[in-house]
Structure formats: C-alpha cells, structure tokens
Amino acid sequence: MRRAGRVVLLLCAAAALLAQSGLSYTQLRQFIKSSVEQRLKDKEVANYLKKQVVRFAITDRLVEEFVGWGIGPRTLKALETMQTATAGMPEPKAAAAASTASQPRQPPPPSEGKQREVIEEARRQARAYTDELPNYVCLQITRRYFDPTGLEMDWLKHDEIKTRLSYFDSRENYETLSVNDVVSNKGFSDLGGTTSTGEFGSVLGGLFAPETDARFRWARHSLLRGKPVYVFHMEVPQSRSSWSLTWSGGPGQTTDLRRIRAGYTGLVYIGKESGRVLRIVMEAQDIPAGFPMQEARSRLDFDFIALSGDSFLLPLKAQTFLRSGRFLSRNELEFRLYRKFTAEATISFEEIEDLEPLGEDEPEQ
C-alpha cells in the first residue's frame, strides 16, 4: 500500500509541475515507459494523461509504439483523444531524430503502388481461403474471464471449455468435450456467457469481400512471431460490415435476443513472404446507445500448421473483449491438435488433459 501511495504522490507532483508548461515529447515517452515498467494502474495513468496538454502532434506511429510497450486500453483511449486534439500540430524534432536514428530497423513505407499490390494479393488469397482448406478436426480451448468492477484490473477466470471443432465441406461444427475438465455434453450454444464462431474464414472473407470495400492505409513494418509483416490500418463502416454482435438474456433464452451489425476499425498484418493475412485486430464502432454492449474488440491470429504432410494457414488463437455496463468479459481461444477429418477422427481425453497454454508473442519490433 505504501508503494501505491508513492505512485499517486508522484503522479500528483508531476501533474503540478507540468500543468502550465505541458508535457514535452521526451517527458511523455518517459512517463509512458515508466508506467508500463512499474505496472501502474491503467485507470490512474489514463486520468493523468487526460489532464495534460501537449503542443506537438501525437502521431499514429507514436501511439502504436506505446501499444507495443503494453499500455492498457484506458491509456490508449486517452492517447487517442490527445491525438485528435493535436491534429495539425508539428511533429517534435526529437521524434524526427528518433525516426532517423531507427531507420535501419524501420524501413520507409512501401510506395503506394506496392501497398496496393500487397492488399490485392492478400485479398486474392483471402477470397480463395475457404476453398483451399482441407476437411479437418481440431481442439478449440476457450478460457473465459470476467471483471465485475468494469476497470479491466481484476480479471477472474470463469471457466475453461474444450470443444471438438470439425470443419467439413466449408461448415463448422462444435461438440463440447469438457467444461473445467469435467465431461460435458452441453451444446455449444447452451453454455451461456460469451462465445464466438467464424474464426475459420468468415472474419477473413468478410474483411476482403468486394461488397465490404474496406479502406486500408499504411501503418508500419513489423515482426509477428518472427515473421516480417506489413501492417495496415483498416476501416469498415456499419453499412458494409458483416460483423454481427448478438446479445442474449442467458443460456437458452431467446426472448431478449438482440443482434446488430457493427462497423469496425483495426489493423491487419500481412506476411511479407507469404502475402497471407497473419493477424486481424478489430474494434466495433458506432454501437447504438440502446444496445446492451458498449464495447467489442477481437483479435484473430493465423499461422502455418502442418496437416497430413502439407502446410495450411489455419487459426492459431483469438481473443474477444466485450463490455456491458460495468461487466466485462474476455475470452482467450486456442486451436490445437489439428488433424485430417475422417469418420474415425477423434480427440481423446488423454490428449487434452495436460495441454499447456500457448506462449505469449514476443513484443513487436
């Protein structure tokens, strides 16, 4: 508790000293870096930033650098508000110098023509994706967490669901194997809470469908799981989106079933060597005020996985986040034990008992 008290005092002192002059570029970077290293509360960091004034442009690149350091969602929202307020202001000289110094690590953006080629190749691959997939089965592990405080600081594990997912003739089928390692025959839709489907092609296909007409703009070069990638911002308005959010009053209830189609913004990561999409990050936009959810975010990762002697791009893991009032839910999904689909294809309980969670990705470069 004494350490927490010192943190608050430090924040207050810093706020008093900088209230008139505002934060410099160097001070902002130092503060964000220190807050991450000391694991300060996301809410306190965000509240501090809301009171600050800066007189330089908060660029996309700077915000993305902070995201790579591991800032929290409230801090990100505070920075995005500052970014809007500083639009049109000059970029600080220190940022330009840092950009020049880091040039060997961060090459200049591809030409506009090259960017279009990258997007069109990813689009071509995405449109052919489901047609190229073999029939197979895998284990889907869903770890579900909730935070009743609404502060994103006290996540409690709700349960762990293991599901046999079969993909046959472009259709997904879910069979619950266990809940908290206890055998269960509940239908996937009867589990209640937050669930997600569509990881095997509909998210990817929806983003690159001609009728979606998603808007892409350059973000940065990066590395993802050791692979060099192009990263693009993307935006899809509600009128052209195929992403739906569904709210149900509870397991098996349909009287309070509500569904909307949500527009979204986010990032798409495209492998430089493969031309394939390796990650999609989405955040719902313009959710109607009367809808029970106020926030929805998701992240879906693909990777090349060996199956029957060949390598296929398949879902590796996913994460979903939803806010309904003060109640927050977060699901973390993993896709394991891929094998070719046959009538005899099974996943035994011995195989699923002691699976360790997939490791966290290395920070982006």
mmCIF file of C-alpha atoms in Angstrom:
data_model
loop_
_atom_site.group_PDB
_atom_site.id
_atom_site.type_symbol
_atom_site.label_atom_id
_atom_site.label_comp_id
_atom_site.label_asym_id
_atom_site.label_seq_id
_atom_site.Cartn_x
_atom_site.Cartn_y
_atom_site.Cartn_z
ATOM 1 C CA MET A 1 0.000 0.000 0.000
ATOM 2 C CA ARG A 2 2.910 2.392 0.686
ATOM 3 C CA ARG A 3 4.217 1.836 -2.847
ATOM 4 C CA ALA A 4 0.783 2.609 -4.289
ATOM 5 C CA GLY A 5 0.687 5.766 -2.188
ATOM 6 C CA ARG A 6 4.057 6.871 -3.562
ATOM 7 C CA VAL A 7 2.823 6.260 -7.100
ATOM 8 C CA VAL A 8 -0.183 8.523 -6.556
ATOM 9 C CA LEU A 9 2.023 11.208 -4.980
ATOM 10 C CA LEU A 10 4.446 11.024 -7.894
ATOM 11 C CA LEU A 11 1.624 11.421 -10.375
ATOM 12 C CA CYS A 12 0.192 14.369 -8.480
ATOM 13 C CA ALA A 13 3.600 16.033 -8.229
ATOM 14 C CA ALA A 14 4.258 15.537 -11.910
ATOM 15 C CA ALA A 15 0.858 16.951 -12.776
ATOM 16 C CA ALA A 16 1.503 20.054 -10.667
ATOM 17 C CA LEU A 17 4.913 20.702 -12.213
ATOM 18 C CA LEU A 18 3.769 20.219 -15.784
ATOM 19 C CA ALA A 19 0.288 21.719 -15.658
ATOM 20 C CA GLN A 20 1.413 25.042 -17.102
ATOM 21 C CA SER A 21 4.199 24.050 -19.491
ATOM 22 C CA GLY A 22 2.675 20.808 -20.685
ATOM 23 C CA LEU A 23 4.377 17.532 -21.434
ATOM 24 C CA SER A 24 7.298 17.502 -23.828
ATOM 25 C CA TYR A 25 7.796 14.651 -26.277
ATOM 26 C CA THR A 26 10.591 13.186 -24.135
ATOM 27 C CA GLN A 27 8.580 13.537 -20.920
ATOM 28 C CA LEU A 28 5.566 11.797 -22.461
ATOM 29 C CA ARG A 29 7.690 8.877 -23.640
ATOM 30 C CA GLN A 30 9.435 8.586 -20.291
ATOM 31 C CA PHE A 31 6.153 8.684 -18.402
ATOM 32 C CA ILE A 32 4.500 6.011 -20.569
ATOM 33 C CA LYS A 33 7.567 3.766 -20.415
ATOM 34 C CA SER A 34 7.826 4.137 -16.654
ATOM 35 C CA SER A 35 4.116 3.464 -16.139
ATOM 36 C CA VAL A 36 4.402 0.189 -18.061
ATOM 37 C CA GLU A 37 7.601 -0.911 -16.314
ATOM 38 C CA GLN A 38 6.158 -0.129 -12.865
ATOM 39 C CA ARG A 39 2.785 -1.625 -13.798
ATOM 40 C CA LEU A 40 0.859 1.442 -12.711
ATOM 41 C CA LYS A 41 -2.902 1.122 -12.803
ATOM 42 C CA ASP A 42 -4.295 1.769 -16.268
ATOM 43 C CA LYS A 43 -7.050 3.989 -14.875
ATOM 44 C CA GLU A 44 -4.598 6.220 -12.973
ATOM 45 C CA VAL A 45 -2.313 6.609 -15.985
ATOM 46 C CA ALA A 46 -5.267 7.488 -18.233
ATOM 47 C CA ASN A 47 -6.649 10.023 -15.732
ATOM 48 C CA TYR A 48 -3.239 11.683 -15.520
ATOM 49 C CA LEU A 49 -2.973 11.969 -19.308
ATOM 50 C CA LYS A 50 -6.454 13.485 -19.568
ATOM 51 C CA LYS A 51 -5.229 16.465 -17.533
ATOM 52 C CA GLN A 52 -2.140 17.094 -19.656
ATOM 53 C CA VAL A 53 -1.522 19.439 -22.566
ATOM 54 C CA VAL A 54 0.965 18.735 -25.341
ATOM 55 C CA ARG A 55 1.982 21.075 -28.132
ATOM 56 C CA PHE A 56 3.146 18.539 -30.681
ATOM 57 C CA ALA A 57 1.388 16.038 -32.902
ATOM 58 C CA ILE A 58 0.605 12.661 -31.334
ATOM 59 C CA THR A 59 1.197 10.508 -34.420
ATOM 60 C CA ASP A 60 -0.126 7.042 -35.253
ATOM 61 C CA ARG A 61 3.431 5.786 -35.083
ATOM 62 C CA LEU A 62 3.916 7.103 -31.553
ATOM 63 C CA VAL A 63 0.636 5.597 -30.333
ATOM 64 C CA GLU A 64 1.481 2.249 -31.923
ATOM 65 C CA GLU A 65 4.897 2.314 -30.258
ATOM 66 C CA PHE A 66 3.189 2.768 -26.877
ATOM 67 C CA VAL A 67 0.786 -0.069 -27.687
ATOM 68 C CA GLY A 68 3.813 -2.261 -28.372
ATOM 69 C CA TRP A 69 5.164 -1.411 -24.908
ATOM 70 C CA GLY A 70 1.983 -2.799 -23.340
ATOM 71 C CA ILE A 71 -0.208 0.174 -22.349
ATOM 72 C CA GLY A 72 -3.730 -0.504 -21.123
ATOM 73 C CA PRO A 73 -6.971 0.203 -23.011
ATOM 74 C CA ARG A 74 -7.863 3.280 -20.944
ATOM 75 C CA THR A 75 -4.429 4.762 -21.565
ATOM 76 C CA LEU A 76 -4.864 4.068 -25.279
ATOM 77 C CA LYS A 77 -8.196 5.906 -25.327
ATOM 78 C CA ALA A 78 -6.643 8.887 -23.530
ATOM 79 C CA LEU A 79 -3.816 8.997 -26.083
ATOM 80 C CA GLU A 80 -6.286 8.795 -28.970
ATOM 81 C CA THR A 81 -8.151 11.801 -27.501
ATOM 82 C CA MET A 82 -4.851 13.689 -27.299
ATOM 83 C CA GLN A 83 -4.107 12.640 -30.877
ATOM 84 C CA THR A 84 -7.337 14.233 -32.094
ATOM 85 C CA ALA A 85 -6.636 17.409 -30.125
ATOM 86 C CA THR A 86 -3.124 17.751 -31.587
ATOM 87 C CA ALA A 87 -4.033 17.075 -35.225
ATOM 88 C CA GLY A 88 -2.223 19.622 -37.403
ATOM 89 C CA MET A 89 0.439 20.456 -34.838
ATOM 90 C CA PRO A 90 4.087 19.946 -35.856
ATOM 91 C CA GLU A 91 5.866 16.691 -35.134
ATOM 92 C CA PRO A 92 8.548 17.244 -32.450
ATOM 93 C CA LYS A 93 12.161 17.405 -33.617
ATOM 94 C CA ALA A 94 13.060 14.658 -31.156
ATOM 95 C CA ALA A 95 10.570 12.333 -32.844
ATOM 96 C CA ALA A 96 12.016 13.078 -36.272
ATOM 97 C CA ALA A 97 15.531 12.461 -34.931
ATOM 98 C CA ALA A 98 14.428 9.192 -33.342
ATOM 99 C CA SER A 99 12.818 8.181 -36.614
ATOM 100 C CA THR A 100 16.057 8.868 -38.480
ATOM 101 C CA ALA A 101 18.124 7.029 -35.866
ATOM 102 C CA SER A 102 15.886 3.971 -36.094
ATOM 103 C CA GLN A 103 15.870 3.949 -39.893
ATOM 104 C CA PRO A 104 17.827 0.671 -40.220
ATOM 105 C CA ARG A 105 15.196 -1.044 -38.069
ATOM 106 C CA GLN A 106 12.175 0.623 -39.644
ATOM 107 C CA PRO A 107 12.454 0.967 -43.434
ATOM 108 C CA PRO A 108 10.454 3.655 -45.215
ATOM 109 C CA PRO A 109 6.879 2.745 -46.181
ATOM 110 C CA PRO A 110 6.441 0.894 -49.484
ATOM 111 C CA SER A 111 5.355 3.010 -52.436
ATOM 112 C CA GLU A 112 1.611 3.486 -52.851
ATOM 113 C CA GLY A 113 1.759 1.106 -55.808
ATOM 114 C CA LYS A 114 3.455 -1.578 -53.705
ATOM 115 C CA GLN A 115 0.926 -1.077 -50.906
ATOM 116 C CA ARG A 116 -1.918 -1.667 -53.371
ATOM 117 C CA GLU A 117 -0.177 -4.822 -54.620
ATOM 118 C CA VAL A 118 0.157 -6.151 -51.067
ATOM 119 C CA ILE A 119 -3.518 -5.531 -50.316
ATOM 120 C CA GLU A 120 -4.710 -7.020 -53.607
ATOM 121 C CA GLU A 121 -2.597 -10.162 -53.113
ATOM 122 C CA ALA A 122 -3.967 -10.544 -49.574
ATOM 123 C CA ARG A 123 -7.474 -10.053 -50.991
ATOM 124 C CA ARG A 124 -6.914 -12.725 -53.641
ATOM 125 C CA GLN A 125 -5.602 -15.167 -51.060
ATOM 126 C CA ALA A 126 -8.456 -14.402 -48.660
ATOM 127 C CA ARG A 127 -11.160 -14.943 -51.291
ATOM 128 C CA ALA A 128 -9.704 -18.360 -52.129
ATOM 129 C CA TYR A 129 -9.038 -19.253 -48.492
ATOM 130 C CA THR A 130 -12.031 -21.415 -47.599
ATOM 131 C CA ASP A 131 -11.964 -23.191 -50.985
ATOM 132 C CA GLU A 132 -8.388 -24.290 -50.336
ATOM 133 C CA LEU A 133 -8.934 -25.566 -46.800
ATOM 134 C CA PRO A 134 -8.988 -29.324 -46.267
ATOM 135 C CA ASN A 135 -11.570 -31.043 -44.083
ATOM 136 C CA TYR A 136 -10.176 -31.455 -40.573
ATOM 137 C CA VAL A 137 -10.851 -31.533 -36.870
ATOM 138 C CA CYS A 138 -9.100 -29.694 -34.054
ATOM 139 C CA LEU A 139 -9.396 -28.895 -30.385
ATOM 140 C CA GLN A 140 -10.689 -25.424 -29.502
ATOM 141 C CA ILE A 141 -9.807 -24.317 -25.983
ATOM 142 C CA THR A 142 -11.777 -21.328 -24.693
ATOM 143 C CA ARG A 143 -10.699 -19.699 -21.437
ATOM 144 C CA ARG A 144 -13.317 -17.201 -20.260
ATOM 145 C CA TYR A 145 -12.669 -14.356 -17.847
ATOM 146 C CA PHE A 146 -14.832 -11.595 -16.385
ATOM 147 C CA ASP A 147 -14.272 -8.395 -14.453
ATOM 148 C CA PRO A 148 -17.278 -7.224 -12.408
ATOM 149 C CA THR A 149 -15.545 -3.960 -11.462
ATOM 150 C CA GLY A 150 -15.536 -2.633 -15.012
ATOM 151 C CA LEU A 151 -11.987 -1.321 -14.560
ATOM 152 C CA GLU A 152 -10.082 -4.004 -16.504
ATOM 153 C CA MET A 153 -7.894 -4.598 -13.468
ATOM 154 C CA ASP A 154 -9.482 -7.574 -11.675
ATOM 155 C CA TRP A 155 -9.964 -10.375 -14.187
ATOM 156 C CA LEU A 156 -11.419 -13.577 -12.719
ATOM 157 C CA LYS A 157 -11.367 -16.871 -14.581
ATOM 158 C CA HIS A 158 -14.899 -18.138 -15.159
ATOM 159 C CA ASP A 159 -14.297 -21.432 -16.903
ATOM 160 C CA GLU A 160 -12.315 -23.374 -19.489
ATOM 161 C CA ILE A 161 -14.185 -25.091 -22.307
ATOM 162 C CA LYS A 162 -12.670 -27.731 -24.562
ATOM 163 C CA THR A 163 -14.511 -28.275 -27.804
ATOM 164 C CA ARG A 164 -14.023 -30.610 -30.744
ATOM 165 C CA LEU A 165 -14.315 -28.393 -33.784
ATOM 166 C CA SER A 166 -14.796 -30.117 -37.130
ATOM 167 C CA TYR A 167 -14.559 -28.364 -40.472
ATOM 168 C CA PHE A 168 -16.209 -30.317 -43.263
ATOM 169 C CA ASP A 169 -17.424 -29.053 -46.642
ATOM 170 C CA SER A 170 -16.860 -25.425 -45.551
ATOM 171 C CA ARG A 171 -19.040 -25.794 -42.461
ATOM 172 C CA GLU A 172 -18.056 -25.644 -38.793
ATOM 173 C CA ASN A 173 -19.477 -27.983 -36.161
ATOM 174 C CA TYR A 174 -18.832 -27.672 -32.427
ATOM 175 C CA GLU A 175 -19.010 -30.558 -29.942
ATOM 176 C CA THR A 176 -18.349 -29.744 -26.278
ATOM 177 C CA LEU A 177 -15.948 -32.207 -24.671
ATOM 178 C CA SER A 178 -15.441 -30.756 -21.201
ATOM 179 C CA VAL A 179 -16.028 -27.713 -19.014
ATOM 180 C CA ASN A 180 -13.369 -27.162 -16.355
ATOM 181 C CA ASP A 181 -12.040 -30.647 -17.198
ATOM 182 C CA VAL A 182 -15.394 -32.242 -16.360
ATOM 183 C CA VAL A 183 -17.026 -34.164 -19.207
ATOM 184 C CA SER A 184 -19.955 -32.229 -20.648
ATOM 185 C CA ASN A 185 -22.446 -32.854 -23.424
ATOM 186 C CA LYS A 186 -23.930 -29.363 -23.416
ATOM 187 C CA GLY A 187 -24.456 -27.827 -26.813
ATOM 188 C CA PHE A 188 -22.004 -25.063 -27.646
ATOM 189 C CA SER A 189 -24.838 -22.526 -27.856
ATOM 190 C CA ASP A 190 -26.176 -23.623 -24.439
ATOM 191 C CA LEU A 191 -23.047 -22.775 -22.480
ATOM 192 C CA GLY A 192 -24.138 -19.208 -21.786
ATOM 193 C CA GLY A 193 -21.739 -16.324 -21.410
ATOM 194 C CA THR A 194 -19.620 -15.026 -24.270
ATOM 195 C CA THR A 195 -18.930 -17.364 -27.182
ATOM 196 C CA SER A 196 -17.582 -16.774 -30.675
ATOM 197 C CA THR A 197 -17.636 -18.596 -34.003
ATOM 198 C CA GLY A 198 -16.453 -17.878 -37.525
ATOM 199 C CA GLU A 199 -12.707 -17.998 -36.954
ATOM 200 C CA PHE A 200 -12.292 -20.395 -39.879
ATOM 201 C CA GLY A 201 -12.787 -17.979 -42.714
ATOM 202 C CA SER A 202 -15.781 -15.708 -42.267
ATOM 203 C CA VAL A 203 -13.828 -12.944 -40.498
ATOM 204 C CA LEU A 204 -11.093 -13.025 -43.124
ATOM 205 C CA GLY A 205 -13.517 -13.368 -46.030
ATOM 206 C CA GLY A 206 -15.766 -10.612 -44.726
ATOM 207 C CA LEU A 207 -12.905 -8.115 -44.461
ATOM 208 C CA PHE A 208 -11.758 -8.617 -48.056
ATOM 209 C CA ALA A 209 -15.146 -9.202 -49.721
ATOM 210 C CA PRO A 210 -15.787 -6.784 -52.642
ATOM 211 C CA GLU A 211 -19.061 -5.626 -51.099
ATOM 212 C CA THR A 212 -17.233 -4.704 -47.867
ATOM 213 C CA ASP A 213 -14.932 -2.298 -49.727
ATOM 214 C CA ALA A 214 -12.693 -1.934 -46.664
ATOM 215 C CA ARG A 215 -10.408 1.100 -46.581
ATOM 216 C CA PHE A 216 -6.727 0.376 -45.911
ATOM 217 C CA ARG A 217 -3.890 2.775 -45.107
ATOM 218 C CA TRP A 218 -0.274 2.167 -44.220
ATOM 219 C CA ALA A 219 0.693 1.704 -40.562
ATOM 220 C CA ARG A 220 4.209 0.240 -40.259
ATOM 221 C CA HIS A 221 6.660 -2.593 -40.856
ATOM 222 C CA SER A 222 6.845 -5.130 -38.036
ATOM 223 C CA LEU A 223 7.633 -8.679 -36.949
ATOM 224 C CA LEU A 224 4.971 -11.159 -35.841
ATOM 225 C CA ARG A 225 6.124 -14.441 -34.311
ATOM 226 C CA GLY A 226 9.465 -13.870 -36.002
ATOM 227 C CA LYS A 227 7.966 -13.285 -39.460
ATOM 228 C CA PRO A 228 8.319 -9.892 -41.218
ATOM 229 C CA VAL A 229 4.917 -8.332 -41.847
ATOM 230 C CA TYR A 230 3.280 -5.283 -43.369
ATOM 231 C CA VAL A 231 0.761 -3.667 -41.008
ATOM 232 C CA PHE A 232 -2.184 -1.656 -42.338
ATOM 233 C CA HIS A 233 -4.938 0.286 -40.639
ATOM 234 C CA MET A 234 -8.370 -0.762 -41.890
ATOM 235 C CA GLU A 235 -11.864 0.660 -41.595
ATOM 236 C CA VAL A 236 -15.276 -0.777 -42.483
ATOM 237 C CA PRO A 237 -18.467 1.274 -41.965
ATOM 238 C CA GLN A 238 -21.571 -0.337 -40.487
ATOM 239 C CA SER A 239 -23.413 -0.132 -43.809
ATOM 240 C CA ARG A 240 -20.909 -2.525 -45.436
ATOM 241 C CA SER A 241 -19.911 -4.664 -42.455
ATOM 242 C CA SER A 242 -20.660 -8.365 -41.983
ATOM 243 C CA TRP A 243 -19.546 -8.392 -38.316
ATOM 244 C CA SER A 244 -22.556 -9.008 -36.090
ATOM 245 C CA LEU A 245 -22.846 -8.662 -32.309
ATOM 246 C CA THR A 246 -25.518 -10.750 -30.591
ATOM 247 C CA TRP A 247 -26.891 -10.259 -27.082
ATOM 248 C CA SER A 248 -28.925 -12.932 -25.302
ATOM 249 C CA GLY A 249 -30.526 -12.730 -21.860
ATOM 250 C CA GLY A 250 -28.933 -16.034 -20.827
ATOM 251 C CA PRO A 251 -28.413 -19.693 -21.747
ATOM 252 C CA GLY A 252 -31.218 -20.982 -23.914
ATOM 253 C CA GLN A 253 -33.143 -17.691 -23.754
ATOM 254 C CA THR A 254 -34.353 -16.091 -26.952
ATOM 255 C CA THR A 255 -36.836 -13.548 -25.597
ATOM 256 C CA ASP A 256 -34.082 -10.973 -25.115
ATOM 257 C CA LEU A 257 -32.126 -11.923 -28.234
ATOM 258 C CA ARG A 258 -30.786 -8.829 -29.937
ATOM 259 C CA ARG A 259 -28.399 -8.570 -32.847
ATOM 260 C CA ILE A 260 -26.764 -5.651 -34.620
ATOM 261 C CA ARG A 261 -24.295 -5.286 -37.433
ATOM 262 C CA ALA A 262 -21.246 -3.301 -36.335
ATOM 263 C CA GLY A 263 -18.783 -1.229 -38.289
ATOM 264 C CA TYR A 264 -15.192 -1.571 -37.188
ATOM 265 C CA THR A 265 -11.657 -0.227 -37.351
ATOM 266 C CA GLY A 266 -8.426 -2.057 -36.632
ATOM 267 C CA LEU A 267 -5.202 -3.472 -38.011
ATOM 268 C CA VAL A 268 -4.360 -6.225 -40.480
ATOM 269 C CA TYR A 269 -0.946 -7.923 -40.514
ATOM 270 C CA ILE A 270 0.187 -9.371 -43.865
ATOM 271 C CA GLY A 271 3.213 -11.649 -44.193
ATOM 272 C CA LYS A 272 5.899 -10.201 -46.440
ATOM 273 C CA GLU A 273 6.998 -13.636 -47.645
ATOM 274 C CA SER A 274 3.620 -15.374 -47.956
ATOM 275 C CA GLY A 275 1.328 -12.468 -48.846
ATOM 276 C CA ARG A 276 -1.176 -14.014 -46.409
ATOM 277 C CA VAL A 277 -3.041 -12.374 -43.546
ATOM 278 C CA LEU A 278 -1.496 -13.448 -40.227
ATOM 279 C CA ARG A 279 -3.465 -11.267 -37.783
ATOM 280 C CA ILE A 280 -6.683 -9.240 -37.786
ATOM 281 C CA VAL A 281 -7.448 -6.799 -34.940
ATOM 282 C CA MET A 282 -10.964 -5.319 -34.863
ATOM 283 C CA GLU A 283 -12.813 -2.806 -32.668
ATOM 284 C CA ALA A 284 -16.518 -2.154 -33.123
ATOM 285 C CA GLN A 285 -17.558 1.411 -33.943
ATOM 286 C CA ASP A 286 -20.797 3.374 -33.520
ATOM 287 C CA ILE A 287 -22.625 0.767 -31.409
ATOM 288 C CA PRO A 288 -26.202 2.107 -30.896
ATOM 289 C CA ALA A 289 -26.750 3.709 -27.495
ATOM 290 C CA GLY A 290 -29.582 1.341 -26.560
ATOM 291 C CA PHE A 291 -27.690 -1.853 -27.310
ATOM 292 C CA PRO A 292 -26.584 -3.819 -24.183
ATOM 293 C CA MET A 293 -22.934 -3.901 -25.321
ATOM 294 C CA GLN A 294 -20.893 -0.710 -25.299
ATOM 295 C CA GLU A 295 -17.549 -2.104 -26.495
ATOM 296 C CA ALA A 296 -16.463 -5.074 -28.581
ATOM 297 C CA ARG A 297 -12.930 -5.939 -29.649
ATOM 298 C CA SER A 298 -11.370 -9.030 -31.182
ATOM 299 C CA ARG A 299 -8.019 -10.322 -32.360
ATOM 300 C CA LEU A 300 -7.528 -13.362 -34.590
ATOM 301 C CA ASP A 301 -4.137 -14.919 -35.367
ATOM 302 C CA PHE A 302 -3.355 -17.329 -38.207
ATOM 303 C CA ASP A 303 -0.224 -19.414 -38.677
ATOM 304 C CA PHE A 304 1.041 -22.136 -40.994
ATOM 305 C CA ILE A 305 0.313 -25.561 -39.485
ATOM 306 C CA ALA A 306 1.323 -28.996 -40.795
ATOM 307 C CA LEU A 307 -1.627 -31.234 -41.661
ATOM 308 C CA SER A 308 -1.298 -34.596 -43.460
ATOM 309 C CA GLY A 309 2.121 -33.690 -44.791
ATOM 310 C CA ASP A 310 1.129 -30.264 -46.141
ATOM 311 C CA SER A 311 1.224 -26.792 -44.601
ATOM 312 C CA PHE A 312 -2.003 -24.789 -44.334
ATOM 313 C CA LEU A 313 -2.766 -21.340 -42.980
ATOM 314 C CA LEU A 314 -5.091 -22.027 -40.031
ATOM 315 C CA PRO A 315 -6.358 -20.167 -36.961
ATOM 316 C CA LEU A 316 -3.838 -20.295 -34.121
ATOM 317 C CA LYS A 317 -5.511 -18.255 -31.400
ATOM 318 C CA ALA A 318 -8.046 -15.498 -30.838
ATOM 319 C CA GLN A 319 -9.215 -13.057 -28.191
ATOM 320 C CA THR A 320 -12.542 -11.299 -27.727
ATOM 321 C CA PHE A 321 -13.446 -8.470 -25.334
ATOM 322 C CA LEU A 322 -16.942 -7.191 -24.547
ATOM 323 C CA ARG A 323 -18.268 -4.508 -22.200
ATOM 324 C CA SER A 324 -21.857 -4.366 -20.965
ATOM 325 C CA GLY A 325 -22.194 -1.599 -18.405
ATOM 326 C CA ARG A 326 -19.702 -2.364 -15.625
ATOM 327 C CA PHE A 327 -19.476 -6.031 -16.597
ATOM 328 C CA LEU A 328 -16.512 -7.008 -18.768
ATOM 329 C CA SER A 329 -15.838 -10.355 -20.405
ATOM 330 C CA ARG A 330 -12.719 -11.598 -22.150
ATOM 331 C CA ASN A 331 -12.314 -14.882 -23.995
ATOM 332 C CA GLU A 332 -8.966 -16.351 -24.987
ATOM 333 C CA LEU A 333 -9.127 -19.106 -27.597
ATOM 334 C CA GLU A 334 -6.516 -21.571 -28.821
ATOM 335 C CA PHE A 335 -6.765 -24.048 -31.707
ATOM 336 C CA ARG A 336 -4.734 -27.200 -31.134
ATOM 337 C CA LEU A 337 -4.294 -30.828 -32.244
ATOM 338 C CA TYR A 338 -5.179 -30.308 -35.907
ATOM 339 C CA ARG A 339 -5.716 -33.488 -37.907
ATOM 340 C CA LYS A 340 -7.331 -34.560 -41.146
ATOM 341 C CA PHE A 341 -11.078 -35.143 -40.942
ATOM 342 C CA THR A 342 -12.256 -38.728 -41.262
ATOM 343 C CA ALA A 343 -15.240 -40.570 -39.884
ATOM 344 C CA GLU A 344 -12.912 -42.078 -37.271
ATOM 345 C CA ALA A 345 -11.038 -38.892 -36.387
ATOM 346 C CA THR A 346 -11.153 -38.411 -32.630
ATOM 347 C CA ILE A 347 -9.553 -36.291 -29.933
ATOM 348 C CA SER A 348 -9.010 -38.310 -26.781
ATOM 349 C CA PHE A 349 -9.297 -37.023 -23.233
ATOM 350 C CA GLU A 350 -5.721 -38.172 -22.623
ATOM 351 C CA GLU A 351 -4.543 -35.728 -25.305
ATOM 352 C CA ILE A 352 -6.367 -32.716 -23.925
ATOM 353 C CA GLU A 353 -5.678 -33.178 -20.214
ATOM 354 C CA ASP A 354 -2.299 -31.522 -19.785
ATOM 355 C CA LEU A 355 -2.022 -29.082 -22.669
ATOM 356 C CA GLU A 356 -0.055 -26.013 -21.627
ATOM 357 C CA PRO A 357 -1.353 -22.637 -22.919
ATOM 358 C CA LEU A 358 0.383 -21.234 -25.976
ATOM 359 C CA GLY A 359 3.107 -18.789 -25.051
ATOM 360 C CA GLU A 360 2.689 -15.048 -25.429
ATOM 361 C CA ASP A 361 4.023 -13.445 -28.592
ATOM 362 C CA GLU A 362 7.246 -11.509 -28.370
ATOM 363 C CA PRO A 363 6.740 -7.715 -28.336
ATOM 364 C CA GLU A 364 6.519 -6.285 -31.850
ATOM 365 C CA GLN A 365 9.690 -4.888 -33.339
#
